[in-house]
Short mmCIF file of N, CA and C in Angstrom, two decimals:
data_model
loop_
_atom_site.label_atom_id
_atom_site.label_comp_id
_atom_site.label_asym_id
_atom_site.label_seq_id
_atom_site.Cartn_x
_atom_site.Cartn_y
_atom_site.Cartn_z
N MET A 1 27.40 43.62 -24.35
CA MET A 1 26.59 43.22 -23.60
C MET A 1 26.01 44.03 -22.18
N ASP A 2 24.78 44.15 -21.90
CA ASP A 2 24.60 44.90 -20.55
C ASP A 2 25.25 44.40 -19.51
N ALA A 3 25.92 45.16 -18.75
CA ALA A 3 26.31 44.79 -17.73
C ALA A 3 25.18 44.41 -16.39
N ALA A 4 24.32 44.94 -16.29
CA ALA A 4 23.07 44.28 -15.80
C ALA A 4 22.21 42.96 -15.84
N VAL A 5 22.79 42.84 -17.43
CA VAL A 5 22.05 41.37 -17.08
C VAL A 5 23.14 40.17 -17.26
N GLU A 6 23.11 39.37 -16.65
CA GLU A 6 24.04 38.17 -16.22
C GLU A 6 23.79 37.03 -17.44
N PRO A 7 24.08 36.46 -18.45
CA PRO A 7 24.28 35.17 -19.09
C PRO A 7 23.66 34.87 -18.33
N PHE A 8 22.64 34.06 -19.19
CA PHE A 8 22.17 32.36 -18.44
C PHE A 8 22.93 31.70 -17.82
N TYR A 9 24.00 31.42 -18.76
CA TYR A 9 24.96 30.08 -18.05
C TYR A 9 25.61 30.60 -16.54
N HIS A 10 25.49 31.84 -16.50
CA HIS A 10 25.94 32.29 -14.70
C HIS A 10 25.16 32.23 -13.76
N GLN A 11 24.05 32.11 -14.42
CA GLN A 11 23.15 32.12 -13.07
C GLN A 11 22.50 30.80 -12.47
N VAL A 12 22.61 30.87 -11.05
CA VAL A 12 22.48 29.91 -10.34
C VAL A 12 21.07 29.10 -9.77
N VAL A 13 21.09 28.36 -10.23
CA VAL A 13 19.24 27.75 -10.57
C VAL A 13 19.26 26.78 -9.18
N PRO A 14 18.05 27.02 -8.40
CA PRO A 14 18.32 26.46 -7.01
C PRO A 14 17.93 25.07 -7.18
N HIS A 15 18.45 24.03 -6.43
CA HIS A 15 18.20 22.78 -6.23
C HIS A 15 16.73 22.59 -5.80
N ARG A 16 16.22 21.87 -6.68
CA ARG A 16 14.69 21.13 -6.09
C ARG A 16 15.03 19.59 -5.66
N PRO A 17 14.31 19.54 -4.70
CA PRO A 17 14.72 18.00 -4.57
C PRO A 17 13.46 17.57 -5.16
N ALA A 18 13.47 16.19 -5.37
CA ALA A 18 12.56 15.18 -5.99
C ALA A 18 11.51 14.93 -5.14
N PRO A 19 10.50 15.07 -5.98
CA PRO A 19 9.19 15.01 -5.02
C PRO A 19 9.30 13.37 -4.47
N ARG A 20 8.41 13.45 -3.26
CA ARG A 20 8.29 12.27 -2.33
C ARG A 20 7.76 11.02 -2.80
N ILE A 21 7.84 9.77 -3.15
CA ILE A 21 7.16 8.95 -3.95
C ILE A 21 6.17 8.43 -2.47
N ARG A 22 5.06 8.81 -3.21
CA ARG A 22 3.51 8.11 -1.66
C ARG A 22 3.46 6.90 -2.17
N ILE A 23 3.62 6.14 -0.69
CA ILE A 23 3.38 4.63 -1.03
C ILE A 23 2.66 4.43 0.06
N ALA A 24 1.71 3.14 -0.06
CA ALA A 24 0.36 2.98 0.93
C ALA A 24 0.87 1.24 1.11
N TYR A 25 1.01 1.24 2.50
CA TYR A 25 0.88 -0.14 2.94
C TYR A 25 -0.61 -0.56 3.33
N CYS A 26 -0.92 -2.16 2.94
CA CYS A 26 -2.27 -2.12 3.61
C CYS A 26 -2.31 -3.38 4.28
N VAL A 27 -2.62 -3.21 5.54
CA VAL A 27 -2.65 -5.01 6.29
C VAL A 27 -4.04 -4.80 6.53
N THR A 28 -4.34 -6.14 7.63
CA THR A 28 -5.86 -6.03 7.67
C THR A 28 -5.75 -5.61 8.98
N LEU A 29 -4.87 -6.49 10.19
CA LEU A 29 -4.88 -6.09 11.30
C LEU A 29 -3.86 -5.13 11.73
N MET A 30 -4.00 -4.88 12.95
CA MET A 30 -3.16 -3.83 13.96
C MET A 30 -2.73 -4.55 15.12
N ASP A 31 -2.73 -5.82 14.72
CA ASP A 31 -2.19 -6.64 16.22
C ASP A 31 -0.59 -7.43 15.93
N LEU A 32 -0.06 -7.70 17.06
CA LEU A 32 0.92 -7.99 16.97
C LEU A 32 1.81 -9.16 15.90
N GLY A 33 1.28 -9.40 14.68
CA GLY A 33 1.53 -10.69 13.97
C GLY A 33 2.64 -10.35 12.99
N GLY A 34 3.47 -11.54 12.29
CA GLY A 34 4.56 -11.81 11.71
C GLY A 34 4.21 -10.12 10.35
N THR A 35 3.32 -10.59 9.77
CA THR A 35 2.75 -9.83 8.66
C THR A 35 3.08 -8.32 9.01
N GLU A 36 1.92 -8.04 10.11
CA GLU A 36 2.15 -6.50 10.44
C GLU A 36 3.40 -5.83 10.94
N LEU A 37 3.95 -6.79 11.77
CA LEU A 37 5.92 -6.10 12.22
C LEU A 37 6.28 -6.26 11.27
N ASN A 38 6.44 -6.82 9.95
CA ASN A 38 7.28 -7.01 8.88
C ASN A 38 6.70 -5.84 8.27
N ALA A 39 5.32 -5.35 8.21
CA ALA A 39 5.17 -3.89 7.05
C ALA A 39 5.43 -2.48 8.21
N ALA A 40 5.58 -2.96 9.48
CA ALA A 40 5.96 -1.95 10.35
C ALA A 40 7.33 -1.51 10.08
N ARG A 41 8.22 -2.32 10.43
CA ARG A 41 10.01 -2.42 10.05
C ARG A 41 10.30 -1.72 8.54
N THR A 42 9.48 -2.44 7.81
CA THR A 42 9.70 -2.04 6.60
C THR A 42 9.49 -0.11 6.47
N ALA A 43 8.09 0.09 6.80
CA ALA A 43 7.79 1.42 6.64
C ALA A 43 8.69 2.57 7.49
N GLU A 44 9.09 1.92 8.70
CA GLU A 44 10.25 2.71 9.57
C GLU A 44 11.34 2.49 8.79
N ARG A 45 11.89 2.11 8.24
CA ARG A 45 13.50 1.71 7.86
C ARG A 45 13.49 2.84 6.32
N LEU A 46 12.16 3.26 5.75
CA LEU A 46 12.19 3.85 4.29
C LEU A 46 12.59 5.22 4.28
N ASP A 47 13.18 5.29 3.48
CA ASP A 47 14.27 6.77 3.70
C ASP A 47 13.19 7.77 3.41
N HIS A 48 12.62 8.48 4.48
CA HIS A 48 11.30 9.41 4.78
C HIS A 48 11.46 10.58 4.00
N ASP A 49 13.32 11.01 3.51
CA ASP A 49 13.15 12.23 2.65
C ASP A 49 12.48 11.66 1.02
N ARG A 50 12.74 10.42 1.00
CA ARG A 50 12.65 9.87 -0.44
C ARG A 50 10.72 9.15 -0.62
N PHE A 51 10.37 8.86 0.51
CA PHE A 51 9.16 8.00 0.45
C PHE A 51 8.03 9.02 1.27
N ASP A 52 6.90 9.18 1.13
CA ASP A 52 6.22 9.43 1.64
C ASP A 52 4.97 8.37 2.15
N VAL A 53 5.01 7.97 3.26
CA VAL A 53 4.30 6.72 3.70
C VAL A 53 3.62 6.87 4.44
N THR A 54 2.26 5.91 4.12
CA THR A 54 0.86 5.67 4.59
C THR A 54 0.75 4.69 5.15
N VAL A 55 -0.11 4.39 6.04
CA VAL A 55 -0.56 2.71 6.09
C VAL A 55 -1.89 2.65 6.01
N VAL A 56 -2.39 1.63 5.47
CA VAL A 56 -3.91 1.40 5.57
C VAL A 56 -4.46 0.18 6.31
N SER A 57 -5.03 0.50 6.83
CA SER A 57 -5.60 -0.62 7.91
C SER A 57 -7.18 -1.16 7.60
N LEU A 58 -7.41 -2.42 7.81
CA LEU A 58 -8.82 -2.89 7.78
C LEU A 58 -9.63 -2.91 8.79
N ALA A 59 -8.30 -2.61 9.70
CA ALA A 59 -8.92 -2.53 11.69
C ALA A 59 -9.21 -1.54 12.20
N ASP A 60 -9.79 -1.15 12.85
CA ASP A 60 -9.83 -0.03 13.81
C ASP A 60 -9.19 0.13 14.92
N LYS A 61 -8.94 -0.99 15.41
CA LYS A 61 -7.70 -0.72 16.59
C LYS A 61 -6.97 -2.11 16.44
N GLY A 62 -5.78 -1.90 17.36
CA GLY A 62 -4.81 -2.50 17.67
C GLY A 62 -3.69 -2.12 18.27
N PRO A 63 -2.59 -2.62 18.96
CA PRO A 63 -1.13 -2.47 19.26
C PRO A 63 -0.64 -1.53 18.25
N MET A 64 -0.28 -2.21 17.34
CA MET A 64 0.71 -1.52 16.14
C MET A 64 0.08 -0.12 15.77
N LEU A 65 -1.23 0.47 16.46
CA LEU A 65 -1.47 1.99 16.21
C LEU A 65 -0.34 3.07 17.14
N GLN A 66 -0.14 2.50 17.93
CA GLN A 66 0.83 3.10 18.54
C GLN A 66 2.04 3.22 18.41
N ARG A 67 2.67 1.93 17.57
CA ARG A 67 3.72 1.83 16.98
C ARG A 67 3.98 2.80 15.64
N TYR A 68 3.03 2.98 14.95
CA TYR A 68 3.05 3.84 13.79
C TYR A 68 3.22 5.56 14.45
N ALA A 69 2.41 5.28 15.17
CA ALA A 69 2.54 6.90 15.40
C ALA A 69 3.08 7.25 16.45
N SER A 70 4.26 6.70 16.99
CA SER A 70 5.40 7.01 17.73
C SER A 70 6.35 7.02 16.42
N ALA A 71 6.55 6.31 15.01
CA ALA A 71 7.31 7.03 14.17
C ALA A 71 6.65 7.71 13.17
N GLY A 72 5.52 8.80 13.50
CA GLY A 72 5.16 9.47 12.60
C GLY A 72 4.55 8.96 11.43
N ILE A 73 4.27 7.82 11.41
CA ILE A 73 3.65 7.58 10.18
C ILE A 73 2.18 7.31 10.35
N PRO A 74 1.14 8.03 9.56
CA PRO A 74 -0.37 8.19 9.35
C PRO A 74 -0.63 6.75 9.08
N VAL A 75 -1.84 6.73 9.75
CA VAL A 75 -2.82 5.14 9.65
C VAL A 75 -4.10 5.71 9.24
N GLN A 76 -4.62 4.86 8.03
CA GLN A 76 -5.84 5.18 7.52
C GLN A 76 -6.54 3.94 7.85
N ARG A 77 -7.78 4.16 8.52
CA ARG A 77 -8.49 2.99 8.79
C ARG A 77 -9.71 2.66 7.88
N PHE A 78 -9.86 1.80 7.36
CA PHE A 78 -11.01 1.52 6.93
C PHE A 78 -11.69 0.12 7.17
N PRO A 79 -12.30 0.54 8.57
CA PRO A 79 -12.52 -1.13 9.03
C PRO A 79 -13.83 -1.85 8.31
N ILE A 80 -13.63 -2.65 8.28
CA ILE A 80 -14.61 -4.21 7.57
C ILE A 80 -14.74 -5.00 8.41
N THR A 81 -15.84 -5.70 8.56
CA THR A 81 -16.28 -6.95 9.29
C THR A 81 -16.20 -8.35 8.49
N SER A 82 -16.43 -7.81 7.24
CA SER A 82 -16.11 -9.17 6.54
C SER A 82 -15.75 -8.22 4.51
N LEU A 83 -15.23 -8.99 3.76
CA LEU A 83 -15.26 -8.96 2.58
C LEU A 83 -16.53 -8.73 1.57
N TYR A 84 -17.85 -9.31 2.10
CA TYR A 84 -18.93 -10.11 1.27
C TYR A 84 -19.77 -8.98 1.77
N ASN A 85 -19.54 -7.67 2.16
CA ASN A 85 -21.14 -7.19 2.80
C ASN A 85 -21.26 -5.73 2.32
N ARG A 86 -21.92 -4.80 2.78
CA ARG A 86 -22.26 -3.55 2.45
C ARG A 86 -20.84 -2.56 3.31
N THR A 87 -20.80 -3.03 4.16
CA THR A 87 -19.82 -2.25 4.78
C THR A 87 -18.03 -2.18 4.17
N ALA A 88 -18.27 -3.15 3.74
CA ALA A 88 -17.20 -3.68 2.28
C ALA A 88 -16.96 -2.75 1.47
N LEU A 89 -18.23 -2.50 1.04
CA LEU A 89 -18.31 -2.00 -0.63
C LEU A 89 -18.14 -0.21 0.40
N ARG A 90 -19.01 -0.18 0.83
CA ARG A 90 -18.47 1.25 1.55
C ARG A 90 -17.24 1.94 1.79
N GLU A 91 -16.46 1.12 2.83
CA GLU A 91 -15.02 1.28 2.87
C GLU A 91 -14.45 1.30 1.57
N GLY A 92 -14.87 0.68 0.88
CA GLY A 92 -13.68 0.09 -0.38
C GLY A 92 -14.01 1.27 -1.57
N LEU A 93 -15.05 1.92 -1.15
CA LEU A 93 -15.46 3.57 -1.98
C LEU A 93 -14.56 4.40 -1.34
N ARG A 94 -14.46 4.64 0.01
CA ARG A 94 -13.63 5.42 0.83
C ARG A 94 -12.25 5.32 0.47
N LEU A 95 -11.77 3.82 0.32
CA LEU A 95 -10.31 3.68 0.35
C LEU A 95 -9.55 3.87 -1.47
N TYR A 96 -10.99 3.91 -2.24
CA TYR A 96 -10.81 4.30 -3.60
C TYR A 96 -10.34 6.09 -3.44
N ARG A 97 -11.28 6.89 -2.85
CA ARG A 97 -11.13 8.02 -2.92
C ARG A 97 -9.96 8.47 -2.16
N PHE A 98 -9.76 8.17 -1.18
CA PHE A 98 -8.30 8.05 -0.42
C PHE A 98 -7.21 8.06 -1.26
N LEU A 99 -6.87 6.96 -2.24
CA LEU A 99 -5.77 6.46 -2.94
C LEU A 99 -6.02 8.05 -4.12
N ARG A 100 -7.30 8.09 -4.35
CA ARG A 100 -6.98 9.23 -5.88
C ARG A 100 -7.01 10.86 -5.31
N ALA A 101 -7.05 11.02 -4.12
CA ALA A 101 -7.04 12.33 -3.22
C ALA A 101 -5.60 12.26 -3.21
N ASN A 102 -4.84 11.34 -2.47
CA ASN A 102 -3.76 11.75 -2.23
C ASN A 102 -2.69 10.96 -2.94
N ARG A 103 -3.40 10.78 -4.68
CA ARG A 103 -2.24 10.70 -5.70
C ARG A 103 -1.27 9.68 -5.15
N ILE A 104 -1.76 8.39 -4.92
CA ILE A 104 -0.46 7.37 -4.30
C ILE A 104 -0.16 6.54 -5.28
N GLU A 105 1.10 6.29 -5.61
CA GLU A 105 1.87 5.76 -6.27
C GLU A 105 2.29 4.67 -6.20
N ILE A 106 2.38 3.74 -4.98
CA ILE A 106 2.46 2.35 -4.81
C ILE A 106 1.57 2.29 -3.51
N LEU A 107 0.68 0.69 -4.10
CA LEU A 107 0.05 0.06 -2.87
C LEU A 107 0.34 -1.12 -2.49
N HIS A 108 1.03 -1.43 -1.58
CA HIS A 108 1.24 -2.64 -0.95
C HIS A 108 0.59 -3.32 -0.23
N CYS A 109 -0.09 -4.52 -0.79
CA CYS A 109 -1.05 -5.09 0.16
C CYS A 109 -0.56 -6.40 0.65
N HIS A 110 -0.13 -6.32 2.22
CA HIS A 110 0.43 -7.44 2.33
C HIS A 110 0.15 -8.65 3.25
N ASP A 111 -1.03 -9.21 2.83
CA ASP A 111 -2.10 -10.30 3.79
C ASP A 111 -2.81 -11.05 2.54
N MET A 112 -3.59 -12.01 2.80
CA MET A 112 -4.57 -12.70 1.85
C MET A 112 -5.77 -11.14 1.95
N TYR A 113 -6.16 -10.91 2.97
CA TYR A 113 -7.63 -10.07 2.93
C TYR A 113 -7.08 -8.90 2.70
N SER A 114 -6.21 -8.27 2.57
CA SER A 114 -5.42 -6.55 2.02
C SER A 114 -5.71 -6.48 0.92
N ASN A 115 -4.80 -8.31 0.00
CA ASN A 115 -4.77 -8.39 -1.56
C ASN A 115 -6.37 -8.19 -2.37
N VAL A 116 -7.25 -9.41 -1.27
CA VAL A 116 -8.37 -9.12 -1.98
C VAL A 116 -9.32 -7.79 -1.98
N PHE A 117 -9.13 -7.29 -0.49
CA PHE A 117 -9.83 -5.56 -0.73
C PHE A 117 -9.13 -4.49 -1.54
N ALA A 118 -8.25 -4.54 -1.18
CA ALA A 118 -7.39 -3.45 -1.69
C ALA A 118 -7.27 -3.30 -3.20
N ALA A 119 -6.42 -4.47 -3.74
CA ALA A 119 -6.39 -4.69 -5.08
C ALA A 119 -6.99 -3.97 -6.26
N PRO A 120 -8.41 -4.57 -6.17
CA PRO A 120 -9.35 -3.91 -7.24
C PRO A 120 -9.48 -2.38 -6.87
N TRP A 121 -9.47 -1.78 -5.91
CA TRP A 121 -9.79 -0.65 -5.35
C TRP A 121 -8.96 0.25 -5.95
N ALA A 122 -7.47 -0.12 -5.65
CA ALA A 122 -6.32 0.62 -6.31
C ALA A 122 -6.27 0.16 -7.84
N ARG A 123 -7.00 -0.77 -8.95
CA ARG A 123 -6.65 -0.69 -9.82
C ARG A 123 -7.94 0.41 -10.13
N LEU A 124 -8.78 0.15 -9.87
CA LEU A 124 -9.83 1.15 -10.37
C LEU A 124 -9.35 2.64 -9.43
N ALA A 125 -8.44 2.85 -9.14
CA ALA A 125 -7.97 4.14 -8.47
C ALA A 125 -6.88 4.87 -9.27
N ARG A 126 -6.72 3.49 -10.39
CA ARG A 126 -5.41 3.91 -11.23
C ARG A 126 -4.45 4.36 -10.22
N VAL A 127 -3.92 3.67 -9.33
CA VAL A 127 -2.46 3.47 -8.74
C VAL A 127 -1.44 2.82 -9.97
N PRO A 128 -0.60 3.44 -10.03
CA PRO A 128 0.71 3.09 -10.77
C PRO A 128 0.93 1.90 -10.71
N LEU A 129 1.37 1.26 -9.39
CA LEU A 129 1.86 -0.09 -9.17
C LEU A 129 1.50 -0.50 -7.61
N VAL A 130 0.89 -1.40 -7.65
CA VAL A 130 -0.09 -1.93 -7.31
C VAL A 130 0.50 -3.90 -6.76
N ILE A 131 1.18 -3.85 -5.61
CA ILE A 131 1.34 -5.24 -5.11
C ILE A 131 0.79 -5.92 -4.17
N ALA A 132 0.91 -7.11 -4.69
CA ALA A 132 -0.02 -8.35 -3.57
C ALA A 132 0.78 -9.10 -2.80
N SER A 133 0.71 -9.51 -2.18
CA SER A 133 1.46 -10.40 -1.25
C SER A 133 0.86 -12.11 -1.15
N ARG A 134 1.97 -12.88 -0.77
CA ARG A 134 1.92 -14.38 -0.84
C ARG A 134 2.78 -14.76 0.31
N ARG A 135 2.56 -14.44 1.59
CA ARG A 135 3.43 -14.83 2.88
C ARG A 135 3.22 -16.30 3.23
N TRP A 136 1.93 -16.83 3.09
CA TRP A 136 1.79 -18.24 3.69
C TRP A 136 1.89 -19.42 2.55
N ILE A 137 2.30 -20.43 3.79
CA ILE A 137 2.20 -21.90 2.60
C ILE A 137 1.34 -22.72 2.47
N HIS A 138 0.43 -22.71 3.32
CA HIS A 138 -0.99 -23.35 3.01
C HIS A 138 -2.28 -22.58 2.43
N PRO A 139 -3.22 -23.92 1.63
CA PRO A 139 -4.02 -22.36 0.79
C PRO A 139 -4.84 -22.06 2.12
N ALA A 140 -5.99 -21.09 1.31
CA ALA A 140 -6.81 -20.56 2.49
C ALA A 140 -7.74 -21.52 2.89
N SER A 141 -8.20 -21.26 4.13
CA SER A 141 -9.32 -22.63 4.63
C SER A 141 -10.47 -22.33 4.28
N ASP A 142 -10.25 -21.03 3.42
CA ASP A 142 -11.89 -20.68 2.78
C ASP A 142 -11.93 -20.69 1.33
N ARG A 143 -12.33 -21.70 0.28
CA ARG A 143 -11.93 -21.93 -0.67
C ARG A 143 -12.57 -20.56 -1.48
N ARG A 144 -13.37 -19.83 -1.25
CA ARG A 144 -13.66 -18.04 -1.80
C ARG A 144 -12.60 -17.40 -1.50
N MET A 145 -11.90 -17.61 -0.56
CA MET A 145 -10.58 -16.74 -0.38
C MET A 145 -9.57 -16.92 -1.20
N GLU A 146 -9.08 -18.39 -1.63
CA GLU A 146 -8.45 -18.55 -1.92
C GLU A 146 -8.65 -18.10 -3.85
N LEU A 147 -9.86 -18.67 -3.93
CA LEU A 147 -10.07 -17.75 -5.63
C LEU A 147 -10.02 -16.35 -5.62
N ALA A 148 -10.55 -15.76 -4.58
CA ALA A 148 -10.40 -14.20 -4.45
C ALA A 148 -8.99 -13.88 -4.59
N ASN A 149 -8.07 -14.64 -4.22
CA ASN A 149 -6.73 -14.12 -4.01
C ASN A 149 -6.25 -14.38 -5.10
N ARG A 150 -6.31 -15.51 -5.97
CA ARG A 150 -6.13 -15.50 -7.44
C ARG A 150 -6.40 -14.59 -8.27
N PHE A 151 -7.84 -13.92 -8.21
CA PHE A 151 -8.35 -13.15 -8.87
C PHE A 151 -7.43 -11.61 -8.38
N ALA A 152 -7.41 -11.26 -7.33
CA ALA A 152 -6.17 -10.29 -7.00
C ALA A 152 -5.09 -10.43 -7.46
N TYR A 153 -4.30 -11.34 -7.52
CA TYR A 153 -2.99 -11.76 -8.37
C TYR A 153 -2.90 -11.30 -9.81
N ARG A 154 -3.87 -11.55 -10.07
CA ARG A 154 -4.06 -11.17 -12.15
C ARG A 154 -4.32 -9.95 -11.90
N LEU A 155 -4.85 -9.22 -10.96
CA LEU A 155 -5.02 -7.73 -10.90
C LEU A 155 -4.43 -6.61 -10.68
N VAL A 156 -2.85 -7.40 -9.76
CA VAL A 156 -2.08 -6.37 -9.62
C VAL A 156 -0.68 -6.52 -10.54
N HIS A 157 0.21 -5.84 -10.34
CA HIS A 157 1.59 -5.29 -11.48
C HIS A 157 2.33 -6.83 -10.76
N ARG A 158 2.85 -6.52 -9.36
CA ARG A 158 3.38 -7.64 -9.31
C ARG A 158 2.73 -8.24 -7.65
N VAL A 159 3.53 -9.71 -7.42
CA VAL A 159 3.32 -10.24 -6.37
C VAL A 159 4.54 -10.47 -5.42
N ALA A 160 4.65 -10.28 -4.35
CA ALA A 160 5.81 -10.47 -3.38
C ALA A 160 5.38 -11.64 -2.50
N LEU A 161 6.70 -12.68 -2.60
CA LEU A 161 6.67 -14.05 -2.14
C LEU A 161 7.38 -13.99 -1.14
N SER A 162 7.26 -14.74 -0.18
CA SER A 162 8.28 -14.88 0.88
C SER A 162 8.65 -16.27 0.61
N GLY A 163 9.99 -16.76 1.23
CA GLY A 163 10.79 -17.81 0.49
C GLY A 163 9.87 -19.12 1.07
N ASN A 164 9.37 -18.89 1.96
CA ASN A 164 8.52 -20.33 2.49
C ASN A 164 7.57 -20.48 1.27
N SER A 165 6.77 -19.73 0.90
CA SER A 165 5.56 -19.81 -0.31
C SER A 165 5.84 -19.99 -1.51
N PHE A 166 7.62 -19.81 -1.92
CA PHE A 166 7.56 -19.58 -3.54
C PHE A 166 6.95 -20.95 -4.33
N GLY A 167 7.81 -22.17 -3.21
CA GLY A 167 7.53 -23.34 -3.83
C GLY A 167 5.56 -23.76 -4.14
N THR A 168 5.27 -23.34 -3.28
CA THR A 168 3.57 -23.49 -3.28
C THR A 168 2.96 -22.86 -4.68
N ALA A 169 3.27 -21.09 -4.65
CA ALA A 169 2.96 -20.30 -5.37
C ALA A 169 3.08 -21.02 -6.93
N THR A 170 4.30 -21.32 -6.92
CA THR A 170 5.00 -21.63 -8.66
C THR A 170 4.57 -23.02 -8.63
N ALA A 171 4.18 -24.02 -7.85
CA ALA A 171 3.75 -25.04 -8.29
C ALA A 171 2.38 -25.37 -9.33
#
């Protein structure tokens, strides 16, 4: 064997870290509510060596923006005033393009409006795992919203239930 050529089993292979999982949390508002704080706390506590976290917001402003900025978590804004107008369609198409361009692997919707708005666009964008949430006990005050959420639950791969909503969701 030629002394200048080292056998392959003696060669050192550099360690390549696994690629970070690209996850997006979708929230309706950037206010200081329970759902928004839950999403922020979870995003802050994720291992940022393993997860590349982005927050998708359906609101353009609010106090939670500063918290995400301080944590180094980017927020993409897709402001809508209604789920049933042209703006929602335009912003939905923007969300679709964002999900595709950034190759988001997990989209977790955290509330009623984000379930209805983001879940269909995520499925169209072929996001591999789409999660909706059911964190409320009482049915939506708007019958259209209740029906739209039921439709969203059928689209997603999983539905995350809070302890209080489990009994009503399974009844």
